Amino acid sequence: MAAHKKTIIGIVGEYEDEKENYFCSHLYARAIERAGALPIILPYVEAGQLKDILDLISGLVLSGGKDLASETYGAAPHPAAKVQPARDNFEIALTRLALERSMPILGVCRGMQLLNVVAGGTLYPHTIDELPNGLDHRNGRPLEEAAHDVHLEPNTLLFQYNGGSSSLRVNSGHHQAVKRVAPDFIVSARANDGLVEAIEAPGRPFVVGVQWHPEFFYESEPASRHLFHGFVDASR
Ligand SMILES: [Mn+2]
């Protein structure tokens, strides 16, 4: 009998219709592994098996990817949206159950948006339309490069992971964003244009969403590293 069972973290990745492949950036898996847990990529199993998936894992990563369908938060479909309904169906149901279990969850980019919607919030389907005076958060630079500043709120996990500093530079590659923050969540970071860049649920062990991609900065930037370690520690 093993004295210590390794902490297993499930990652929801993307689905590629053409090749019928599940896939996910190795950067998520590597960051989870470096933070001391065993990452596994989750296939989109049928509803009857969601509980079994959650029995297997101790924490859930909702990775970046295509747009969440606007119907899931009561908005009209946007022509600029690229959606993946198979992923939405699986991931929404899985996240709902994970929240019921108070499982630690890290949502990245699309994953943060999905977390907010499942918990009862809404999104901007295309920030360029609704916030014409805001930044263009699609940015265009590769995600390896920081794109804009965010302001972290004191008394949040992210502020703590950033060494008690409110200033952080992040990458950006999104045209959707959190509009109405879900009940029970607080905003933990905003961009200079006011856009919500991170949320967390203070009443839960670790439920955090970030609009940027911290997996690109695991090696180079302490706040990103501490975020993954905080998540894995909460999942043990
Ligand atoms: Mn941004």
PDB file of C-alpha atoms and ligand atoms in Angstrom:
ATOM      1  CA  MET A   1       0.000   0.000   0.000  1.00  0.00           C
ATOM      2  CA  ALA A   2       1.419   3.359  -0.993  1.00  0.00           C
ATOM      3  CA  ALA A   3       1.902   5.664   1.963  1.00  0.00           C
ATOM      4  CA  HIS A   4       1.458   8.751  -0.176  1.00  0.00           C
ATOM      5  CA  LYS A   5      -0.804   8.981  -3.145  1.00  0.00           C
ATOM      6  CA  LYS A   6       0.414  11.546  -5.626  1.00  0.00           C
ATOM      7  CA  THR A   7      -1.917  14.515  -6.020  1.00  0.00           C
ATOM      8  CA  ILE A   8      -3.591  14.200  -9.422  1.00  0.00           C
ATOM      9  CA  ILE A   9      -4.696  17.331 -11.255  1.00  0.00           C
ATOM     10  CA  GLY A  10      -7.114  17.036 -14.176  1.00  0.00           C
ATOM     11  CA  ILE A  11      -6.735  19.439 -17.092  1.00  0.00           C
ATOM     12  CA  VAL A  12      -9.579  20.118 -19.527  1.00  0.00           C
ATOM     13  CA  GLY A  13      -8.000  20.724 -22.920  1.00  0.00           C
ATOM     14  CA  GLU A  14      -9.282  21.517 -26.379  1.00  0.00           C
ATOM     15  CA  TYR A  15     -10.838  19.294 -29.038  1.00  0.00           C
ATOM     16  CA  GLU A  16      -9.797  19.465 -32.653  1.00  0.00           C
ATOM     17  CA  ASP A  17     -12.696  18.426 -34.884  1.00  0.00           C
ATOM     18  CA  GLU A  18     -10.671  17.770 -38.012  1.00  0.00           C
ATOM     19  CA  LYS A  19      -8.280  15.254 -36.473  1.00  0.00           C
ATOM     20  CA  GLU A  20     -10.632  14.205 -33.659  1.00  0.00           C
ATOM     21  CA  ASN A  21      -7.897  14.878 -31.092  1.00  0.00           C
ATOM     22  CA  TYR A  22      -7.929  16.135 -27.544  1.00  0.00           C
ATOM     23  CA  PHE A  23      -5.020  18.464 -26.959  1.00  0.00           C
ATOM     24  CA  CYS A  24      -3.591  20.889 -24.467  1.00  0.00           C
ATOM     25  CA  SER A  25      -0.417  22.948 -24.248  1.00  0.00           C
ATOM     26  CA  HIS A  26       2.372  21.069 -22.499  1.00  0.00           C
ATOM     27  CA  LEU A  27       3.016  24.264 -20.494  1.00  0.00           C
ATOM     28  CA  TYR A  28       0.008  23.553 -18.231  1.00  0.00           C
ATOM     29  CA  ALA A  29       1.138  19.987 -17.625  1.00  0.00           C
ATOM     30  CA  ARG A  30       4.717  21.043 -16.984  1.00  0.00           C
ATOM     31  CA  ALA A  31       3.718  23.791 -14.519  1.00  0.00           C
ATOM     32  CA  ILE A  32       1.509  21.336 -12.578  1.00  0.00           C
ATOM     33  CA  GLU A  33       4.292  18.762 -12.562  1.00  0.00           C
ATOM     34  CA  ARG A  34       6.898  21.271 -11.389  1.00  0.00           C
ATOM     35  CA  ALA A  35       4.497  22.376  -8.669  1.00  0.00           C
ATOM     36  CA  GLY A  36       4.546  18.808  -7.332  1.00  0.00           C
ATOM     37  CA  ALA A  37       1.448  17.088  -8.709  1.00  0.00           C
ATOM     38  CA  LEU A  38       0.649  14.642 -11.487  1.00  0.00           C
ATOM     39  CA  PRO A  39      -1.236  16.239 -14.416  1.00  0.00           C
ATOM     40  CA  ILE A  40      -3.673  14.276 -16.566  1.00  0.00           C
ATOM     41  CA  ILE A  41      -5.617  15.526 -19.587  1.00  0.00           C
ATOM     42  CA  LEU A  42      -9.312  14.734 -19.318  1.00  0.00           C
ATOM     43  CA  PRO A  43     -11.291  13.279 -22.220  1.00  0.00           C
ATOM     44  CA  TYR A  44     -14.847  14.570 -22.663  1.00  0.00           C
ATOM     45  CA  VAL A  45     -16.598  11.614 -21.061  1.00  0.00           C
ATOM     46  CA  GLU A  46     -20.362  11.272 -20.918  1.00  0.00           C
ATOM     47  CA  ALA A  47     -22.406  12.809 -18.134  1.00  0.00           C
ATOM     48  CA  GLY A  48     -22.676   9.529 -16.238  1.00  0.00           C
ATOM     49  CA  GLN A  49     -18.898   9.424 -15.746  1.00  0.00           C
ATOM     50  CA  LEU A  50     -18.301  12.976 -14.494  1.00  0.00           C
ATOM     51  CA  LYS A  51     -18.425  11.891 -10.853  1.00  0.00           C
ATOM     52  CA  ASP A  52     -15.860   9.165 -11.533  1.00  0.00           C
ATOM     53  CA  ILE A  53     -13.535  11.721 -13.126  1.00  0.00           C
ATOM     54  CA  LEU A  54     -13.843  13.953 -10.057  1.00  0.00           C
ATOM     55  CA  ASP A  55     -13.217  10.981  -7.747  1.00  0.00           C
ATOM     56  CA  LEU A  56      -9.923  10.469  -9.566  1.00  0.00           C
ATOM     57  CA  ILE A  57      -8.585  14.024  -9.318  1.00  0.00           C
ATOM     58  CA  SER A  58      -7.943  16.479  -6.471  1.00  0.00           C
ATOM     59  CA  GLY A  59      -7.866  19.693  -8.478  1.00  0.00           C
ATOM     60  CA  LEU A  60      -9.151  20.921 -11.838  1.00  0.00           C
ATOM     61  CA  VAL A  61      -7.482  23.157 -14.434  1.00  0.00           C
ATOM     62  CA  LEU A  62      -9.768  24.782 -16.998  1.00  0.00           C
ATOM     63  CA  SER A  63      -7.318  25.664 -19.752  1.00  0.00           C
ATOM     64  CA  GLY A  64      -7.523  28.306 -22.445  1.00  0.00           C
ATOM     65  CA  GLY A  65      -9.099  27.673 -25.826  1.00  0.00           C
ATOM     66  CA  LYS A  66     -11.957  28.621 -28.073  1.00  0.00           C
ATOM     67  CA  ASP A  67     -14.809  30.912 -27.061  1.00  0.00           C
ATOM     68  CA  LEU A  68     -17.508  29.863 -24.687  1.00  0.00           C
ATOM     69  CA  ALA A  69     -20.793  29.885 -26.675  1.00  0.00           C
ATOM     70  CA  SER A  70     -22.644  33.097 -25.832  1.00  0.00           C
ATOM     71  CA  GLU A  71     -25.918  31.185 -25.347  1.00  0.00           C
ATOM     72  CA  THR A  72     -24.407  29.737 -22.155  1.00  0.00           C
ATOM     73  CA  TYR A  73     -24.637  33.178 -20.532  1.00  0.00           C
ATOM     74  CA  GLY A  74     -27.746  34.456 -22.271  1.00  0.00           C
ATOM     75  CA  ALA A  75     -26.176  36.610 -25.010  1.00  0.00           C
ATOM     76  CA  ALA A  76     -26.714  36.468 -28.760  1.00  0.00           C
ATOM     77  CA  PRO A  77     -24.102  34.587 -30.841  1.00  0.00           C
ATOM     78  CA  HIS A  78     -21.274  36.877 -32.005  1.00  0.00           C
ATOM     79  CA  PRO A  79     -19.902  36.618 -35.566  1.00  0.00           C
ATOM     80  CA  ALA A  80     -16.298  36.766 -34.258  1.00  0.00           C
ATOM     81  CA  ALA A  81     -16.819  33.802 -31.919  1.00  0.00           C
ATOM     82  CA  LYS A  82     -15.096  30.469 -32.554  1.00  0.00           C
ATOM     83  CA  VAL A  83     -16.888  27.886 -30.451  1.00  0.00           C
ATOM     84  CA  GLN A  84     -16.551  24.228 -29.500  1.00  0.00           C
ATOM     85  CA  PRO A  85     -19.912  22.983 -28.154  1.00  0.00           C
ATOM     86  CA  ALA A  86     -18.576  19.532 -27.205  1.00  0.00           C
ATOM     87  CA  ARG A  87     -16.082  21.150 -24.868  1.00  0.00           C
ATOM     88  CA  ASP A  88     -18.667  23.584 -23.445  1.00  0.00           C
ATOM     89  CA  ASN A  89     -21.065  20.742 -22.626  1.00  0.00           C
ATOM     90  CA  PHE A  90     -18.490  18.597 -20.867  1.00  0.00           C
ATOM     91  CA  GLU A  91     -16.625  21.384 -19.112  1.00  0.00           C
ATOM     92  CA  ILE A  92     -19.683  23.253 -17.831  1.00  0.00           C
ATOM     93  CA  ALA A  93     -21.160  20.094 -16.307  1.00  0.00           C
ATOM     94  CA  LEU A  94     -17.810  19.034 -14.815  1.00  0.00           C
ATOM     95  CA  THR A  95     -17.109  22.472 -13.345  1.00  0.00           C
ATOM     96  CA  ARG A  96     -20.585  22.668 -11.815  1.00  0.00           C
ATOM     97  CA  LEU A  97     -19.983  19.368 -10.010  1.00  0.00           C
ATOM     98  CA  ALA A  98     -16.454  20.385  -8.987  1.00  0.00           C
ATOM     99  CA  LEU A  99     -17.811  23.581  -7.403  1.00  0.00           C
ATOM    100  CA  GLU A 100     -20.442  21.542  -5.539  1.00  0.00           C
ATOM    101  CA  ARG A 101     -17.591  19.453  -4.125  1.00  0.00           C
ATOM    102  CA  SER A 102     -15.532  22.541  -3.221  1.00  0.00           C
ATOM    103  CA  MET A 103     -12.709  21.190  -5.365  1.00  0.00           C
ATOM    104  CA  PRO A 104      -9.790  23.571  -6.036  1.00  0.00           C
ATOM    105  CA  ILE A 105     -10.093  25.031  -9.545  1.00  0.00           C
ATOM    106  CA  LEU A 106      -7.700  27.119 -11.623  1.00  0.00           C
ATOM    107  CA  GLY A 107      -9.322  28.732 -14.661  1.00  0.00           C
ATOM    108  CA  VAL A 108      -7.068  30.224 -17.332  1.00  0.00           C
ATOM    109  CA  CYS A 109      -8.350  32.649 -20.000  1.00  0.00           C
ATOM    110  CA  ARG A 110     -11.399  30.807 -21.411  1.00  0.00           C
ATOM    111  CA  GLY A 111     -11.282  28.783 -18.169  1.00  0.00           C
ATOM    112  CA  MET A 112     -11.766  31.900 -16.058  1.00  0.00           C
ATOM    113  CA  GLN A 113     -14.677  32.959 -18.247  1.00  0.00           C
ATOM    114  CA  LEU A 114     -16.265  29.532 -17.985  1.00  0.00           C
ATOM    115  CA  LEU A 115     -15.837  29.498 -14.212  1.00  0.00           C
ATOM    116  CA  ASN A 116     -17.579  32.869 -13.988  1.00  0.00           C
ATOM    117  CA  VAL A 117     -20.484  31.708 -16.178  1.00  0.00           C
ATOM    118  CA  VAL A 118     -20.971  28.416 -14.328  1.00  0.00           C
ATOM    119  CA  ALA A 119     -21.039  30.347 -11.040  1.00  0.00           C
ATOM    120  CA  GLY A 120     -23.733  32.702 -12.387  1.00  0.00           C
ATOM    121  CA  GLY A 121     -21.859  35.590 -14.042  1.00  0.00           C
ATOM    122  CA  THR A 122     -21.828  36.871 -17.627  1.00  0.00           C
ATOM    123  CA  LEU A 123     -19.270  37.786 -20.314  1.00  0.00           C
ATOM    124  CA  TYR A 124     -18.671  40.383 -22.992  1.00  0.00           C
ATOM    125  CA  PRO A 125     -18.886  38.303 -26.198  1.00  0.00           C
ATOM    126  CA  HIS A 126     -16.520  40.735 -27.981  1.00  0.00           C
ATOM    127  CA  THR A 127     -14.957  43.508 -25.886  1.00  0.00           C
ATOM    128  CA  ILE A 128     -14.040  45.523 -28.993  1.00  0.00           C
ATOM    129  CA  ASP A 129     -17.769  46.118 -29.656  1.00  0.00           C
ATOM    130  CA  GLU A 130     -18.935  46.848 -26.146  1.00  0.00           C
ATOM    131  CA  LEU A 131     -15.891  48.691 -24.779  1.00  0.00           C
ATOM    132  CA  PRO A 132     -14.592  50.680 -27.760  1.00  0.00           C
ATOM    133  CA  ASN A 133     -12.452  52.911 -25.533  1.00  0.00           C
ATOM    134  CA  GLY A 134     -10.778  49.975 -23.793  1.00  0.00           C
ATOM    135  CA  LEU A 135      -7.560  48.206 -24.684  1.00  0.00           C
ATOM    136  CA  ASP A 136      -7.588  45.717 -27.538  1.00  0.00           C
ATOM    137  CA  HIS A 137      -6.913  42.676 -25.381  1.00  0.00           C
ATOM    138  CA  ARG A 138      -6.362  40.486 -28.440  1.00  0.00           C
ATOM    139  CA  ASN A 139      -3.044  42.315 -28.394  1.00  0.00           C
ATOM    140  CA  GLY A 140      -1.421  40.377 -31.225  1.00  0.00           C
ATOM    141  CA  ARG A 141       1.865  39.773 -29.415  1.00  0.00           C
ATOM    142  CA  PRO A 142       2.881  36.173 -28.683  1.00  0.00           C
ATOM    143  CA  LEU A 143       1.824  34.922 -25.264  1.00  0.00           C
ATOM    144  CA  GLU A 144       5.508  34.574 -24.306  1.00  0.00           C
ATOM    145  CA  GLU A 145       5.538  38.374 -24.019  1.00  0.00           C
ATOM    146  CA  ALA A 146       3.842  40.505 -21.384  1.00  0.00           C
ATOM    147  CA  ALA A 147       1.278  42.811 -22.988  1.00  0.00           C
ATOM    148  CA  HIS A 148      -0.283  45.023 -20.333  1.00  0.00           C
ATOM    149  CA  ASP A 149      -0.306  45.820 -16.617  1.00  0.00           C
ATOM    150  CA  VAL A 150      -2.853  44.565 -14.143  1.00  0.00           C
ATOM    151  CA  HIS A 151      -3.636  46.003 -10.734  1.00  0.00           C
ATOM    152  CA  LEU A 152      -4.027  43.338  -8.052  1.00  0.00           C
ATOM    153  CA  GLU A 153      -6.415  43.942  -5.170  1.00  0.00           C
ATOM    154  CA  PRO A 154      -5.047  43.613  -1.619  1.00  0.00           C
ATOM    155  CA  ASN A 155      -6.407  40.716   0.453  1.00  0.00           C
ATOM    156  CA  THR A 156      -6.532  38.382  -2.547  1.00  0.00           C
ATOM    157  CA  LEU A 157      -4.574  35.213  -3.249  1.00  0.00           C
ATOM    158  CA  LEU A 158      -3.026  36.792  -6.342  1.00  0.00           C
ATOM    159  CA  PHE A 159      -1.779  39.788  -4.353  1.00  0.00           C
ATOM    160  CA  GLN A 160      -0.193  37.353  -1.901  1.00  0.00           C
ATOM    161  CA  TYR A 161       1.392  35.316  -4.740  1.00  0.00           C
ATOM    162  CA  ASN A 162       2.798  38.560  -6.152  1.00  0.00           C
ATOM    163  CA  GLY A 163       4.706  39.195  -2.933  1.00  0.00           C
ATOM    164  CA  GLY A 164       2.255  41.782  -1.623  1.00  0.00           C
ATOM    165  CA  SER A 165       2.626  44.054  -4.645  1.00  0.00           C
ATOM    166  CA  SER A 166      -0.374  45.316  -6.617  1.00  0.00           C
ATOM    167  CA  SER A 167       1.510  45.679  -9.887  1.00  0.00           C
ATOM    168  CA  LEU A 168       1.966  42.829 -12.370  1.00  0.00           C
ATOM    169  CA  ARG A 169       2.564  42.657 -16.125  1.00  0.00           C
ATOM    170  CA  VAL A 170       0.682  39.934 -17.955  1.00  0.00           C
ATOM    171  CA  ASN A 171       0.207  38.552 -21.450  1.00  0.00           C
ATOM    172  CA  SER A 172      -3.105  38.978 -23.227  1.00  0.00           C
ATOM    173  CA  GLY A 173      -4.855  37.151 -26.057  1.00  0.00           C
ATOM    174  CA  HIS A 174      -8.614  37.429 -25.619  1.00  0.00           C
ATOM    175  CA  HIS A 175     -11.573  39.235 -27.144  1.00  0.00           C
ATOM    176  CA  GLN A 176     -14.070  38.063 -24.545  1.00  0.00           C
ATOM    177  CA  ALA A 177     -14.009  39.018 -20.868  1.00  0.00           C
ATOM    178  CA  VAL A 178     -15.930  38.861 -17.622  1.00  0.00           C
ATOM    179  CA  LYS A 179     -18.830  41.335 -17.587  1.00  0.00           C
ATOM    180  CA  ARG A 180     -20.933  40.662 -14.473  1.00  0.00           C
ATOM    181  CA  VAL A 181     -18.861  38.913 -11.816  1.00  0.00           C
ATOM    182  CA  ALA A 182     -20.533  35.789 -10.398  1.00  0.00           C
ATOM    183  CA  PRO A 183     -22.037  35.964  -6.905  1.00  0.00           C
ATOM    184  CA  ASP A 184     -19.584  34.744  -4.245  1.00  0.00           C
ATOM    185  CA  PHE A 185     -16.630  35.827  -6.401  1.00  0.00           C
ATOM    186  CA  ILE A 186     -14.514  38.960  -6.060  1.00  0.00           C
ATOM    187  CA  VAL A 187     -12.369  40.754  -8.617  1.00  0.00           C
ATOM    188  CA  SER A 188      -8.714  40.198  -7.771  1.00  0.00           C
ATOM    189  CA  ALA A 189      -7.179  42.022 -10.756  1.00  0.00           C
ATOM    190  CA  ARG A 190      -8.130  44.639 -13.328  1.00  0.00           C
ATOM    191  CA  ALA A 191      -6.355  46.034 -16.384  1.00  0.00           C
ATOM    192  CA  ASN A 192      -5.833  49.796 -16.684  1.00  0.00           C
ATOM    193  CA  ASP A 193      -8.994  50.077 -18.788  1.00  0.00           C
ATOM    194  CA  GLY A 194     -10.986  48.589 -15.893  1.00  0.00           C
ATOM    195  CA  LEU A 195     -11.498  45.168 -17.481  1.00  0.00           C
ATOM    196  CA  VAL A 196     -11.660  42.266 -15.015  1.00  0.00           C
ATOM    197  CA  GLU A 197      -8.460  40.225 -15.357  1.00  0.00           C
ATOM    198  CA  ALA A 198      -8.792  37.838 -12.393  1.00  0.00           C
ATOM    199  CA  ILE A 199     -11.472  36.565 -10.035  1.00  0.00           C
ATOM    200  CA  GLU A 200     -11.484  34.373  -6.960  1.00  0.00           C
ATOM    201  CA  ALA A 201     -14.050  32.894  -4.564  1.00  0.00           C
ATOM    202  CA  PRO A 202     -12.942  33.906  -1.053  1.00  0.00           C
ATOM    203  CA  GLY A 203     -15.177  31.359   0.707  1.00  0.00           C
ATOM    204  CA  ARG A 204     -13.516  28.407  -1.045  1.00  0.00           C
ATOM    205  CA  PRO A 205     -10.141  26.665  -0.612  1.00  0.00           C
ATOM    206  CA  PHE A 206      -8.816  27.734  -4.030  1.00  0.00           C
ATOM    207  CA  VAL A 207     -11.081  28.806  -6.853  1.00  0.00           C
ATOM    208  CA  VAL A 208      -9.189  31.306  -8.985  1.00  0.00           C
ATOM    209  CA  GLY A 209      -9.554  32.508 -12.558  1.00  0.00           C
ATOM    210  CA  VAL A 210      -6.984  34.541 -14.470  1.00  0.00           C
ATOM    211  CA  GLN A 211      -7.591  36.119 -17.849  1.00  0.00           C
ATOM    212  CA  TRP A 212      -3.889  35.925 -18.767  1.00  0.00           C
ATOM    213  CA  HIS A 213      -1.783  32.787 -19.323  1.00  0.00           C
ATOM    214  CA  PRO A 214       0.494  32.230 -16.290  1.00  0.00           C
ATOM    215  CA  GLU A 215       1.719  28.885 -17.670  1.00  0.00           C
ATOM    216  CA  PHE A 216       4.009  30.851 -20.015  1.00  0.00           C
ATOM    217  CA  PHE A 217       5.774  32.486 -17.066  1.00  0.00           C
ATOM    218  CA  TYR A 218       6.137  29.590 -14.637  1.00  0.00           C
ATOM    219  CA  GLU A 219       9.937  29.634 -14.902  1.00  0.00           C
ATOM    220  CA  SER A 220      10.507  33.346 -15.290  1.00  0.00           C
ATOM    221  CA  GLU A 221       8.068  35.060 -12.976  1.00  0.00           C
ATOM    222  CA  PRO A 222       7.456  34.330  -9.256  1.00  0.00           C
ATOM    223  CA  ALA A 223       3.753  35.307  -9.157  1.00  0.00           C
ATOM    224  CA  SER A 224       2.923  32.704 -11.832  1.00  0.00           C
ATOM    225  CA  ARG A 225       4.985  30.038 -10.078  1.00  0.00           C
ATOM    226  CA  HIS A 226       3.365  30.807  -6.722  1.00  0.00           C
ATOM    227  CA  LEU A 227      -0.072  30.628  -8.337  1.00  0.00           C
ATOM    228  CA  PHE A 228       0.515  27.049  -9.545  1.00  0.00           C
ATOM    229  CA  HIS A 229       2.067  26.049  -6.220  1.00  0.00           C
ATOM    230  CA  GLY A 230      -0.827  27.592  -4.281  1.00  0.00           C
ATOM    231  CA  PHE A 231      -3.259  25.651  -6.440  1.00  0.00           C
ATOM    232  CA  VAL A 232      -1.429  22.332  -6.034  1.00  0.00           C
ATOM    233  CA  ASP A 233      -0.999  22.856  -2.282  1.00  0.00           C
ATOM    234  CA  ALA A 234      -4.740  23.518  -1.921  1.00  0.00           C
ATOM    235  CA  SER A 235      -5.455  20.338  -3.913  1.00  0.00           C
ATOM    236  CA  ARG A 236      -3.449  17.995  -1.643  1.00  0.00           C
TER     237      ARG A 236
HETATM  238 MN    MN B   1      -5.999  41.251 -21.082  1.00  0.00          MN
END
